[in-house]
Amino acid sequence: MSATLVINGKAPVVAYADLIAARIANNTKPESVKIEFVDDKKAAPSTFNGSTENTFQAIVDAFPQVFTDSNKEEVAKWIKIANEELVIKNFQKLSQSLEHLDAQLNLRTFILGGLRYSAADVACWGALRSNGMVGSIIKNKVDVNVSRWYTLFELDPLFHEAHESLTKSLQELKKAATSGKKKEVHKANFEIDLPDAKMGEVVTRFPPEPSGYLHIGHAKAALLNQYFAQEYKGKLIIRFDDTNPSKEKEEFQDSILEDLSLLGIKGDRITYSSDYFQEMYDMCVAMIKEGKAYCDDTPTEKMREERMDGIASARRERSVEENLKIFTEEMKNGTEEGLKNCVRAKIDYAALNKTLRDPVIYRCNLTPHHRTGSTWKIYPTYDFCVPIVDSIEGVTHALRTIEYRDRNAQYDWMLENLHLRKVHIWDFARVNFVRTLLSKRKLQWMVDKDLVSNWDDPRFPTVRGVRRRGMTVEGLRNFVLSQGPSRNVINLEWNLIWAFNKKVIDPVAARHTAIVEPVKLHIEGADAPETPKVEMKPKHKKNPAVGEKKVIYYKDVVIDKADAESLDDNEEVTLMDWGNVIITKKNVDGSLEGKLHLEGDFKKTKHKLTWLADTTDVVPVDLVDFDHLISKDKLEEDESFEDFLTPVTEFHTDAIADLNVKDMKVGEIIQFERKGYYRLDALPKDGKPYTFFTIPDGKAVNKYGAKK
């Protein structure tokens, strides 16, 4: 009599190990286990012969001839690890467990060694397969041995087809429930345990500095903060960290709000660090009075050297009275003496963590502030401001990129010594792309040096730049969401983000024709129109909703010069969306003659050619392509980006396009067939034709001598 296993496809942790174990048993002896599926959030993950307790172990025990492991204690130990440690969504704890597994797999093919996998491998692999956080870890080979081991089992149909079996079996069960619902993208990657997160009480914040335009890295941070605020039914604060008047402009502030709105991000509150200048000033005074901060006029370079070497400043033991006088009278009023000083937190000048070596918390700056004018001559630093405002505004979880990790101790010190409410910090990896700068200072340098047109230049990684290049909002959101809150710092290829974008634009981009270096082709035949004939054709064969376009048929057409040069005499070719033509003559001037052969089989022709009727209706266009601004994939810390600027990054190609281009609006995304996707950037003006920017499609190609 066969056993029965019931798998719950809606369980928080799907029992893949149980399913795989049953599949292994059935592979050894068919129909040993009857496998059924349910779609019920309230049901147990699995049931084996009516019991929901220790189901995996029960399956292993039921088939000793299949699972012949002699070391029962070790198997039991790893089953326990799989069930308790490898299914958790706490990234920090999961990382430790994976390190343990990685060490076990060092110099071993399987967990318990030997030449064959054991129940321990099945239990651990199944647990990891059920954990939505593991995919990116395996892909990025964070734990090399685990990735190698996991991939090995993915090649085994008994393992990798378990998911397909589950999905297929649940399709009918889910059909009624999911009908009409929109699929959420990559949500599983976000399943982490925020410490002390309570439903309805989580408050996150996105704190951009209004000193530049929003770039892709900011977009990731903003979307992550929005995600967790929504996931816990909490609130999102958009706060402008406007504490450096030398760099900030209202222009940047407005553009950030516009770009966030475009991404579908709207805060429950919009606030400004400058709203709290008085509170921060008062707290700095309190710190000085408690002997926890001091004024320092040590020259900048010497101060930097002392911090690096762990040497106490000569001003560290100034009296409270002297420090108060300098801060509240000299610095606050921006006097000559005040301008020489800064305020430093008195933490530990010799700390191993150099961020704790008496960091600067206040500086003078006489530049008028874009919101507060000349009211203040002193401004708090980021390290002082952020923990204070986070605590005051009720932020419960501060999500920060991982490069701030060393400063977390400093953040906590500020809260503790200012007697403020604790805020939890969660680190995530910033988005890095090869051959790309995300530093606002460096991007501003490129704008100032006229290497680019502005912050919306299509070569820039700003939200406006990539959108001008043809990135859709949906494509950008899908890419950011696919990255999740991972802490793995990697340099991504641009192909990845453009591949997400292609999935969005391909189903809806109208198909048009552009010809580069046109060569005439005269066509003979009764079906070749003597005068231009206009017919309406679908803009997208697979999507009639895109609309129709005018196509002109005529005995004289033009094709790309590159195509013309590749053709042979008497070769039969296909003119796309028309029919076959036999090339009867190649003239000395490069032009061609041919005979229409509509009865020909397009499947047998080598060349499928785009073409346009040779009439005055064609529209001149400029097709613009771009290369990366930086010539090296990743710059080392001691390398200057100025030494690795790509000499030429903009490339123009003259072409003619079909007459439908005249009906297009700026921003429209189309496909010029056999050439790629394009976005209309500009209408004709001052003698310039319609300008189209190429949109990368996610394929890696070599162009202009560099990897695209």
XYZ file of C-alpha atoms in Angstrom:
708
model
C 0.000 0.000 0.000
C 1.448 3.383 -1.005
C 2.037 6.212 1.436
C 0.422 9.647 0.994
C 2.186 12.998 1.134
C 0.241 16.274 1.014
C 2.225 19.426 0.177
C 0.808 22.877 0.976
C 1.849 25.263 -1.795
C 0.779 28.306 0.229
C 2.815 27.476 3.343
C 5.284 30.195 4.462
C 8.000 27.572 4.068
C 7.140 25.144 1.271
C 8.216 21.586 2.164
C 10.457 21.047 -0.848
C 12.610 18.544 1.055
C 9.567 16.339 1.690
C 8.492 16.613 -1.947
C 11.968 15.741 -3.235
C 12.318 12.817 -0.814
C 8.989 11.416 -2.070
C 10.095 11.894 -5.694
C 13.323 10.017 -4.942
C 11.316 7.169 -3.383
C 9.004 7.042 -6.407
C 12.003 7.062 -8.747
C 13.359 3.976 -6.958
C 9.991 2.222 -6.796
C 7.156 3.857 -8.755
C 4.000 4.856 -6.875
C 5.602 4.357 -3.467
C 4.224 7.716 -2.392
C 1.024 9.311 -3.599
C 1.723 13.050 -3.787
C -1.128 15.545 -3.438
C -1.199 19.337 -3.199
C -3.312 21.875 -1.342
C -3.488 25.654 -1.591
C -4.296 26.730 1.965
C -2.413 29.301 4.048
C -3.770 27.817 7.278
C -2.765 24.213 6.545
C 0.488 22.584 7.702
C 3.412 22.722 5.236
C 3.127 18.967 4.694
C 1.274 15.905 5.917
C 2.649 12.364 5.634
C 0.220 9.511 6.196
C -2.054 11.825 8.155
C 0.646 13.236 10.455
C 2.103 16.753 10.335
C 4.956 16.038 12.786
C 8.562 15.484 11.554
C 7.293 14.617 8.105
C 10.666 14.614 6.356
C 12.185 12.245 8.913
C 9.082 10.059 8.610
C 9.562 9.756 4.840
C 13.257 8.898 5.309
C 12.388 6.260 7.933
C 9.652 4.790 5.712
C 12.112 4.051 2.907
C 15.341 2.692 4.464
C 16.172 0.942 1.193
C 16.304 4.385 -0.484
C 17.906 6.475 2.252
C 20.666 4.138 3.350
C 22.625 6.600 5.475
C 24.533 4.832 8.224
C 25.322 7.911 10.297
C 21.835 8.583 11.652
C 23.001 11.135 14.250
C 24.709 13.345 11.644
C 21.677 13.136 9.357
C 19.391 14.136 12.237
C 21.693 17.036 13.105
C 21.575 18.447 9.570
C 17.819 17.938 9.290
C 17.506 20.058 12.454
C 19.794 22.747 10.957
C 17.758 22.725 7.739
C 14.432 23.110 9.562
C 15.582 25.730 12.078
C 18.374 27.736 10.452
C 18.214 27.529 6.655
C 14.585 28.614 6.261
C 14.788 31.834 8.286
C 14.443 35.214 6.598
C 16.833 37.051 8.935
C 19.719 37.845 6.597
C 22.343 38.100 9.346
C 21.468 34.752 10.947
C 21.065 33.052 7.571
C 24.519 34.259 6.522
C 26.059 32.635 9.621
C 24.265 29.340 8.911
C 25.410 29.379 5.292
C 28.993 29.958 6.431
C 28.669 26.857 8.635
C 27.334 24.830 5.688
C 30.048 26.243 3.434
C 32.743 25.086 5.856
C 31.172 21.606 6.019
C 31.232 21.375 2.214
C 34.868 22.388 1.961
C 36.629 19.490 0.143
C 33.333 17.553 0.140
C 30.923 17.003 -2.754
C 28.087 16.140 -0.365
C 27.378 17.241 3.208
C 28.361 13.937 4.830
C 31.097 13.233 2.290
C 31.175 10.048 0.243
C 30.174 9.458 -3.344
C 26.400 9.752 -2.956
C 24.062 12.321 -1.521
C 22.254 11.630 1.746
C 19.034 12.701 3.433
C 21.074 15.550 4.921
C 21.639 16.984 1.426
C 17.956 16.615 0.554
C 16.861 18.353 3.771
C 19.286 21.275 3.401
C 18.767 21.769 -0.339
C 14.992 21.688 0.092
C 15.163 24.238 2.908
C 17.270 26.619 0.815
C 15.001 26.136 -2.220
C 12.070 27.290 -0.102
C 13.888 30.406 1.132
C 13.298 33.394 -1.152
C 16.440 35.129 0.088
C 18.801 32.431 -1.137
C 18.543 32.925 -4.911
C 20.774 35.993 -5.139
C 23.242 34.517 -2.624
C 23.708 31.409 -4.764
C 23.885 33.418 -7.976
C 26.513 35.785 -6.620
C 28.562 32.922 -5.103
C 28.818 34.547 -1.692
C 29.584 31.107 -0.203
C 31.477 29.343 -2.961
C 31.088 25.777 -1.699
C 27.366 26.200 -1.037
C 26.838 27.644 -4.535
C 28.750 24.768 -6.134
C 26.812 22.178 -4.114
C 23.426 23.817 -4.704
C 24.046 24.098 -8.462
C 25.037 20.422 -8.621
C 21.610 19.388 -7.346
C 19.870 21.825 -9.690
C 21.131 19.616 -12.520
C 19.260 16.620 -11.074
C 15.650 16.469 -12.405
C 14.444 14.927 -9.134
C 15.450 18.185 -7.433
C 14.997 21.003 -9.930
C 11.729 19.673 -11.383
C 10.149 19.573 -7.929
C 9.243 23.250 -8.233
C 7.785 22.765 -11.722
C 5.754 19.827 -10.414
C 4.441 21.927 -7.543
C 3.604 24.911 -9.761
C 1.870 22.809 -12.381
C -0.173 20.933 -9.803
C -1.274 24.142 -8.110
C -2.288 25.960 -11.296
C -5.843 24.717 -11.286
C -6.176 25.232 -7.528
C -4.931 28.803 -7.833
C -6.807 29.713 -10.985
C -9.931 31.032 -9.274
C -7.984 32.838 -6.533
C -5.505 34.545 -8.818
C -7.841 35.431 -11.668
C -7.454 39.096 -12.522
C -4.713 39.713 -9.990
C -1.503 41.312 -11.127
C 1.625 39.354 -10.432
C 3.970 41.009 -7.960
C 7.575 41.162 -9.061
C 10.358 39.527 -7.045
C 8.592 40.047 -3.736
C 10.279 37.041 -2.137
C 13.628 38.802 -2.146
C 12.314 41.238 0.453
C 11.365 38.729 3.105
C 13.741 39.789 5.877
C 13.043 40.187 9.552
C 13.301 43.837 10.558
C 14.202 43.888 14.273
C 11.313 44.827 16.570
C 9.088 45.630 13.586
C 5.434 45.863 14.629
C 2.532 45.995 12.237
C 1.241 49.536 11.912
C 4.186 51.078 13.791
C 7.114 50.907 11.371
C 8.395 54.298 10.167
C 11.107 54.478 7.492
C 12.707 57.453 5.828
C 14.392 58.332 2.550
C 16.793 61.248 3.232
C 18.307 62.572 -0.037
C 20.594 65.594 0.002
C 19.264 68.208 -2.465
C 22.685 68.576 -4.103
C 22.064 66.660 -7.320
C 19.533 64.689 -9.284
C 18.177 61.327 -8.189
C 20.234 58.419 -9.555
C 19.580 54.687 -9.679
C 21.220 54.130 -6.289
C 18.812 56.607 -4.712
C 15.909 54.911 -6.500
C 16.800 51.605 -4.844
C 16.976 53.212 -1.389
C 13.667 55.015 -1.906
C 11.863 51.898 -3.127
C 13.210 49.762 -0.272
C 12.050 52.276 2.314
C 8.652 52.489 0.650
C 8.395 48.701 0.473
C 8.950 48.119 4.192
C 6.698 50.996 5.207
C 3.900 49.484 3.127
C 4.671 45.881 4.123
C 4.216 46.754 7.809
C 1.362 49.201 7.157
C 3.543 51.988 8.517
C 4.705 55.368 7.248
C 7.400 56.688 4.903
C 9.064 60.037 5.513
C 10.794 61.817 2.631
C 13.306 64.078 4.331
C 15.666 66.465 2.602
C 19.017 66.375 4.376
C 19.713 70.046 3.678
C 22.611 70.754 6.042
C 25.240 71.914 3.513
C 24.156 75.180 1.875
C 27.278 75.245 -0.338
C 25.978 72.352 -2.452
C 22.200 72.531 -2.226
C 19.689 74.088 -4.593
C 15.912 74.269 -4.731
C 16.208 73.007 -8.323
C 17.573 69.677 -7.065
C 14.929 69.474 -4.347
C 12.074 69.928 -6.823
C 13.572 67.456 -9.314
C 13.929 64.784 -6.612
C 10.238 65.096 -5.698
C 9.276 64.899 -9.387
C 11.403 61.795 -9.970
C 10.073 60.095 -6.834
C 6.519 60.800 -7.973
C 7.381 59.309 -11.349
C 8.556 56.134 -9.600
C 5.278 55.950 -7.727
C 6.852 56.973 -4.413
C 4.956 59.402 -2.238
C 5.881 59.988 1.375
C 3.369 60.264 4.170
C 5.360 63.349 5.191
C 7.913 65.577 3.474
C 10.306 67.117 5.971
C 13.617 68.964 6.047
C 16.591 68.581 8.361
C 16.671 72.376 8.412
C 13.366 72.271 10.314
C 15.388 71.037 13.300
C 18.392 73.399 13.253
C 17.405 74.907 16.612
C 16.953 71.491 18.278
C 20.326 70.300 16.956
C 22.009 73.485 18.115
C 20.533 73.008 21.603
C 21.706 69.396 21.709
C 25.222 70.396 20.717
C 25.242 72.941 23.547
C 24.069 70.215 25.940
C 26.859 67.893 24.770
C 29.446 70.602 25.367
C 28.047 71.231 28.854
C 28.301 67.495 29.627
C 31.904 67.423 28.455
C 31.063 65.236 25.461
C 32.065 67.723 22.751
C 34.749 70.331 22.252
C 35.717 73.109 19.830
C 38.837 72.505 17.770
C 40.807 74.945 15.601
C 43.450 72.426 14.555
C 44.243 72.954 10.836
C 42.280 70.549 8.629
C 45.255 68.585 7.306
C 46.805 68.167 10.750
C 43.437 67.112 12.201
C 43.128 64.471 9.471
C 46.614 63.134 10.252
C 45.928 63.023 13.996
C 42.694 61.109 13.445
C 44.450 58.606 11.187
C 47.248 58.089 13.737
C 44.987 58.031 16.818
C 46.519 61.155 18.365
C 44.507 63.365 20.707
C 43.922 66.940 19.617
C 45.686 69.626 21.641
C 42.258 71.239 22.061
C 40.583 68.104 23.442
C 40.790 69.232 27.070
C 39.497 72.751 26.595
C 37.214 73.814 29.438
C 33.443 73.636 29.083
C 33.278 77.421 29.492
C 35.775 78.064 26.678
C 34.013 75.612 24.370
C 30.612 77.175 25.057
C 31.952 80.668 24.373
C 33.511 79.643 21.059
C 30.440 77.718 19.902
C 27.632 80.041 21.053
C 29.362 83.338 20.321
C 32.179 82.935 17.796
C 30.983 80.033 15.624
C 27.294 80.901 15.798
C 28.015 84.409 14.569
C 30.549 83.307 11.957
C 33.354 85.492 13.328
C 36.947 85.189 12.189
C 37.734 83.117 15.286
C 34.578 81.052 14.814
C 35.488 80.201 11.228
C 38.737 78.614 12.445
C 36.859 76.177 14.670
C 34.640 73.149 14.342
C 32.922 71.094 17.067
C 34.018 67.489 17.614
C 32.280 64.766 19.602
C 34.511 63.545 22.450
C 34.275 59.789 21.891
C 37.613 57.958 21.623
C 40.495 59.478 19.671
C 42.308 56.102 19.506
C 39.334 53.831 18.733
C 39.953 50.943 16.333
C 36.826 52.048 14.482
C 38.125 55.327 13.056
C 34.643 56.809 12.718
C 34.660 57.054 16.535
C 37.841 59.124 16.630
C 36.202 62.363 17.758
C 34.182 63.057 14.563
C 33.279 66.609 13.553
C 29.631 67.394 14.369
C 29.372 71.142 13.598
C 31.036 73.492 11.113
C 30.778 77.129 10.125
C 29.434 78.012 6.684
C 28.594 81.574 5.664
C 26.772 80.563 2.459
C 23.064 81.503 2.725
C 20.797 78.482 3.057
C 18.137 78.017 0.354
C 15.414 77.685 3.027
C 16.656 79.525 6.118
C 18.630 82.272 4.423
C 21.354 83.822 6.630
C 19.767 82.861 9.961
C 22.474 80.298 10.655
C 26.236 80.478 10.220
C 26.798 76.983 11.652
C 25.510 73.674 10.373
C 25.470 70.122 11.757
C 27.308 67.374 9.883
C 25.478 64.366 8.458
C 26.771 62.111 11.266
C 25.304 64.378 13.943
C 22.124 65.363 12.150
C 20.765 62.021 10.922
C 20.442 60.088 14.212
C 18.910 63.128 15.909
C 16.277 63.790 13.254
C 15.563 60.062 12.830
C 14.791 59.837 16.531
C 12.809 63.067 16.728
C 10.651 62.196 13.705
C 9.756 58.756 15.058
C 11.744 56.692 12.561
C 11.857 53.079 13.767
C 14.124 51.587 11.093
C 16.889 53.458 9.277
C 17.815 51.656 6.048
C 21.315 52.656 4.959
C 23.744 51.441 2.318
C 26.427 49.120 3.580
C 29.303 51.602 3.267
C 27.876 53.311 6.372
C 28.295 50.145 8.440
C 31.407 51.438 10.275
C 29.402 54.516 11.227
C 26.641 52.506 12.874
C 28.542 52.566 16.174
C 28.814 56.336 15.866
C 25.069 56.602 15.107
C 24.258 54.587 18.247
C 26.700 56.655 20.351
C 24.975 59.891 19.327
C 21.532 58.580 20.307
C 22.750 57.207 23.615
C 24.693 60.308 24.651
C 21.964 62.682 23.551
C 19.491 60.591 25.561
C 17.334 59.926 22.485
C 15.107 57.021 21.515
C 16.889 54.085 19.834
C 16.498 53.599 16.076
C 17.221 50.255 14.389
C 19.620 50.256 11.443
C 19.387 47.870 8.488
C 22.264 47.840 5.993
C 21.747 46.987 2.333
C 24.114 46.939 -0.632
C 24.193 49.980 -2.864
C 23.729 49.530 -6.591
C 27.043 49.601 -8.439
C 27.380 49.372 -12.202
C 30.511 48.715 -14.216
C 32.093 51.756 -15.860
C 29.711 54.064 -14.003
C 30.122 56.839 -11.450
C 27.370 57.448 -8.898
C 29.192 60.099 -6.871
C 27.286 63.367 -7.168
C 30.549 65.282 -6.891
C 32.021 63.449 -9.869
C 28.824 63.716 -11.881
C 28.724 67.459 -11.165
C 32.336 67.696 -12.403
C 31.277 66.124 -15.714
C 28.404 68.587 -16.045
C 30.705 71.522 -15.249
C 33.322 70.327 -17.783
C 30.651 69.991 -20.522
C 31.419 66.300 -20.953
C 27.650 65.817 -20.844
C 24.750 68.089 -21.672
C 23.235 68.133 -18.172
C 22.045 65.883 -15.346
C 19.500 64.302 -17.713
C 22.179 63.291 -20.214
C 21.406 59.775 -21.542
C 24.887 58.610 -20.491
C 24.218 59.537 -16.849
C 22.963 57.027 -14.230
C 20.395 59.535 -12.990
C 16.729 58.610 -13.110
C 16.250 61.358 -15.692
C 19.271 60.216 -17.688
C 18.230 56.578 -17.996
C 14.653 57.591 -18.761
C 15.854 59.857 -21.541
C 17.815 56.892 -22.875
C 14.569 54.916 -22.984
C 14.242 53.292 -19.571
C 10.612 52.935 -18.544
C 9.406 53.561 -15.009
C 8.131 49.983 -14.841
C 11.452 48.593 -16.077
C 13.382 50.620 -13.518
C 11.071 49.600 -10.661
C 11.238 45.935 -11.651
C 15.016 46.047 -11.717
C 15.299 47.726 -8.309
C 12.782 45.354 -6.759
C 14.679 42.383 -8.220
C 17.765 43.429 -6.247
C 15.932 43.348 -2.925
C 17.583 44.274 0.393
C 20.654 42.116 -0.259
C 23.912 42.997 1.484
C 26.064 41.520 -1.257
C 28.132 44.283 -2.874
C 28.636 43.513 -6.546
C 29.311 45.446 -9.733
C 26.391 44.859 -12.075
C 26.479 44.903 -15.852
C 24.127 47.428 -17.427
C 22.773 44.584 -19.550
C 20.802 43.423 -16.533
C 18.714 46.553 -16.088
C 18.139 46.957 -19.838
C 16.968 43.354 -20.078
C 14.241 44.190 -17.519
C 13.314 47.201 -19.617
C 13.078 45.169 -22.835
C 10.427 42.946 -21.257
C 8.330 46.065 -20.717
C 8.793 47.786 -24.091
C 8.896 44.872 -26.519
C 5.179 43.983 -26.300
C 4.078 47.597 -26.910
C 6.772 49.269 -29.042
C 5.474 50.100 -32.524
C 7.547 48.623 -35.368
C 8.936 51.067 -37.922
C 11.641 51.169 -40.584
C 14.863 53.160 -40.892
C 17.392 52.827 -43.708
C 21.082 53.735 -43.351
C 22.999 54.770 -46.490
C 20.100 53.962 -48.830
C 20.778 51.988 -52.009
C 18.172 51.922 -54.785
C 16.473 48.685 -55.766
C 14.253 48.757 -58.872
C 11.666 45.984 -58.902
C 10.062 44.521 -62.026
C 6.852 42.516 -61.997
C 3.142 42.846 -62.520
C 2.548 43.167 -58.763
C 5.099 45.952 -58.322
C 3.037 49.185 -58.235
C 3.894 51.682 -60.978
C 2.834 54.515 -58.691
C 3.172 54.650 -54.905
C 0.404 52.695 -53.201
C -0.428 53.258 -49.524
C -1.769 50.458 -47.329
C -2.550 50.391 -43.618
C -0.611 47.756 -41.664
C -0.429 46.927 -37.933
C 2.336 48.680 -36.030
C 2.874 45.516 -34.003
C 1.875 42.163 -35.489
C 1.396 40.547 -32.070
C -0.417 43.483 -30.472
C -3.165 45.077 -32.614
C -3.892 47.555 -29.810
C -0.699 49.449 -30.724
C -2.491 50.708 -33.831
C -1.850 50.957 -37.557
C 0.738 52.648 -39.766
C 0.994 53.664 -43.409
C 3.192 51.473 -45.612
C 3.987 52.623 -49.157
C 4.489 49.966 -51.834
C 6.297 51.013 -55.031
C 8.424 49.569 -57.834
C 11.401 51.608 -56.594
C 12.595 51.026 -53.049
C 15.743 51.625 -51.001
C 17.572 49.220 -48.717
C 20.572 49.543 -46.382
C 23.923 49.773 -48.153
C 25.314 47.051 -45.868
C 22.494 44.744 -46.987
C 22.971 45.603 -50.667
C 26.678 44.762 -50.516
C 25.959 41.360 -48.999
C 23.667 40.210 -51.823
C 24.619 38.047 -54.803
C 23.352 38.057 -58.383
C 20.259 35.870 -58.811
C 19.871 35.572 -55.043
C 16.328 35.411 -53.762
C 15.732 37.685 -50.789
C 12.710 38.625 -48.707
C 11.479 42.200 -48.410
C 9.891 42.167 -44.972
C 6.107 42.612 -44.967
C 5.967 42.386 -48.763
C 7.434 39.242 -50.275
C 10.383 37.737 -52.123
C 12.469 39.419 -54.794
C 15.084 37.813 -57.045
C 18.123 40.056 -57.526
C 18.683 40.130 -61.281
C 21.413 42.735 -61.565
C 23.982 44.608 -59.462
C 24.846 47.878 -61.193
C 28.225 49.626 -61.192
C 26.854 52.517 -59.142
C 25.799 50.043 -56.432
C 22.108 50.108 -57.236
C 20.206 46.878 -57.750
C 17.513 45.483 -59.997
C 15.179 42.680 -59.117
C 12.052 40.764 -60.007
C 9.134 40.416 -57.628
C 8.473 36.778 -56.753
C 5.578 36.744 -54.312
C 5.192 32.980 -54.731
C 8.649 32.492 -53.179
C 9.108 30.831 -49.775
C 10.445 33.358 -47.258
C 11.585 30.499 -45.036
C 14.220 29.541 -47.592
C 15.801 32.963 -48.078
C 19.023 33.881 -46.319
C 18.404 37.628 -46.200
C 15.289 39.295 -44.747
C 15.578 42.972 -45.645
C 13.975 46.147 -44.343
C 13.081 48.620 -47.065
C 11.304 51.862 -47.844
C 9.574 53.102 -50.968
C 11.872 55.525 -52.795
C 9.549 58.514 -52.529
C 9.667 62.005 -51.118
C 7.676 60.799 -48.093
C 10.756 59.446 -46.311
C 11.815 61.330 -43.181
C 15.453 62.175 -42.351
C 16.432 60.971 -38.869
C 19.511 61.023 -36.661
C 20.141 57.737 -34.842
C 22.283 58.392 -31.768
C 24.154 55.718 -29.827
C 26.298 56.074 -26.725
C 29.244 54.460 -24.982
C 30.080 54.496 -21.271
C 31.728 57.645 -19.930
C 34.318 55.581 -18.031
C 36.647 53.178 -19.846
C 37.387 50.790 -16.949
C 34.897 48.406 -15.333
C 35.867 49.200 -11.748
C 38.147 51.977 -10.535
C 40.426 51.238 -7.611
C 40.554 53.635 -4.675
C 43.893 55.086 -5.742
C 42.767 55.653 -9.340
C 41.395 58.962 -10.586
C 38.314 58.734 -12.769
C 39.708 61.605 -14.851
C 42.397 59.218 -16.129
C 39.790 56.769 -17.406
C 37.401 58.941 -19.385
C 36.253 57.397 -22.669
C 37.458 59.782 -25.425
C 34.327 59.571 -27.608
C 30.987 58.484 -26.190
C 28.378 59.823 -28.633
C 27.837 58.433 -32.124
C 25.492 59.760 -34.825
C 24.169 57.870 -37.827
C 22.194 59.582 -40.587
C 19.233 57.589 -41.838
C 15.814 57.912 -43.435
C 12.667 56.548 -41.817
C 9.077 55.845 -42.817
C 6.592 58.692 -43.041
C 4.812 57.666 -39.801
C 7.656 59.230 -37.822
C 6.033 62.613 -38.512
C 3.131 61.619 -36.236
C 5.329 60.740 -33.247
C 5.754 62.698 -30.042
C 8.924 63.198 -28.014
C 9.358 60.317 -25.587
C 7.735 57.667 -27.789
C 9.540 54.328 -27.774
C 9.602 52.315 -30.993
C 11.556 49.587 -32.695
C 13.283 50.218 -36.003
C 13.164 46.668 -37.271
C 16.528 44.891 -37.457
C 18.167 47.887 -35.792
C 16.796 47.901 -32.273
C 14.699 49.956 -29.897
C 14.722 53.764 -29.991
C 13.246 56.690 -28.110
C 12.349 59.902 -29.934
C 14.340 62.569 -28.100
C 13.772 65.649 -30.256
C 11.619 66.897 -33.130
C 13.232 68.676 -36.117
C 14.649 72.062 -35.152
C 17.301 74.461 -36.444
C 18.132 72.238 -39.381
C 18.426 69.086 -37.267
C 16.218 66.097 -38.141
C 14.152 63.869 -35.849
C 16.582 62.592 -33.214
C 16.289 59.045 -31.880
C 18.344 57.580 -29.021
C 19.182 53.883 -29.087
C 17.782 51.864 -26.193
C 20.021 48.946 -25.143
C 18.174 45.637 -25.140
C 20.214 43.772 -22.541
C 22.436 41.891 -24.956
C 26.207 42.162 -24.443
C 27.843 43.341 -27.651
C 31.195 44.870 -28.508
C 30.837 48.297 -29.965
C 33.237 51.204 -30.261
C 36.027 48.964 -28.935
C 34.408 48.506 -25.532
C 31.989 46.129 -23.902
C 28.527 47.621 -23.895
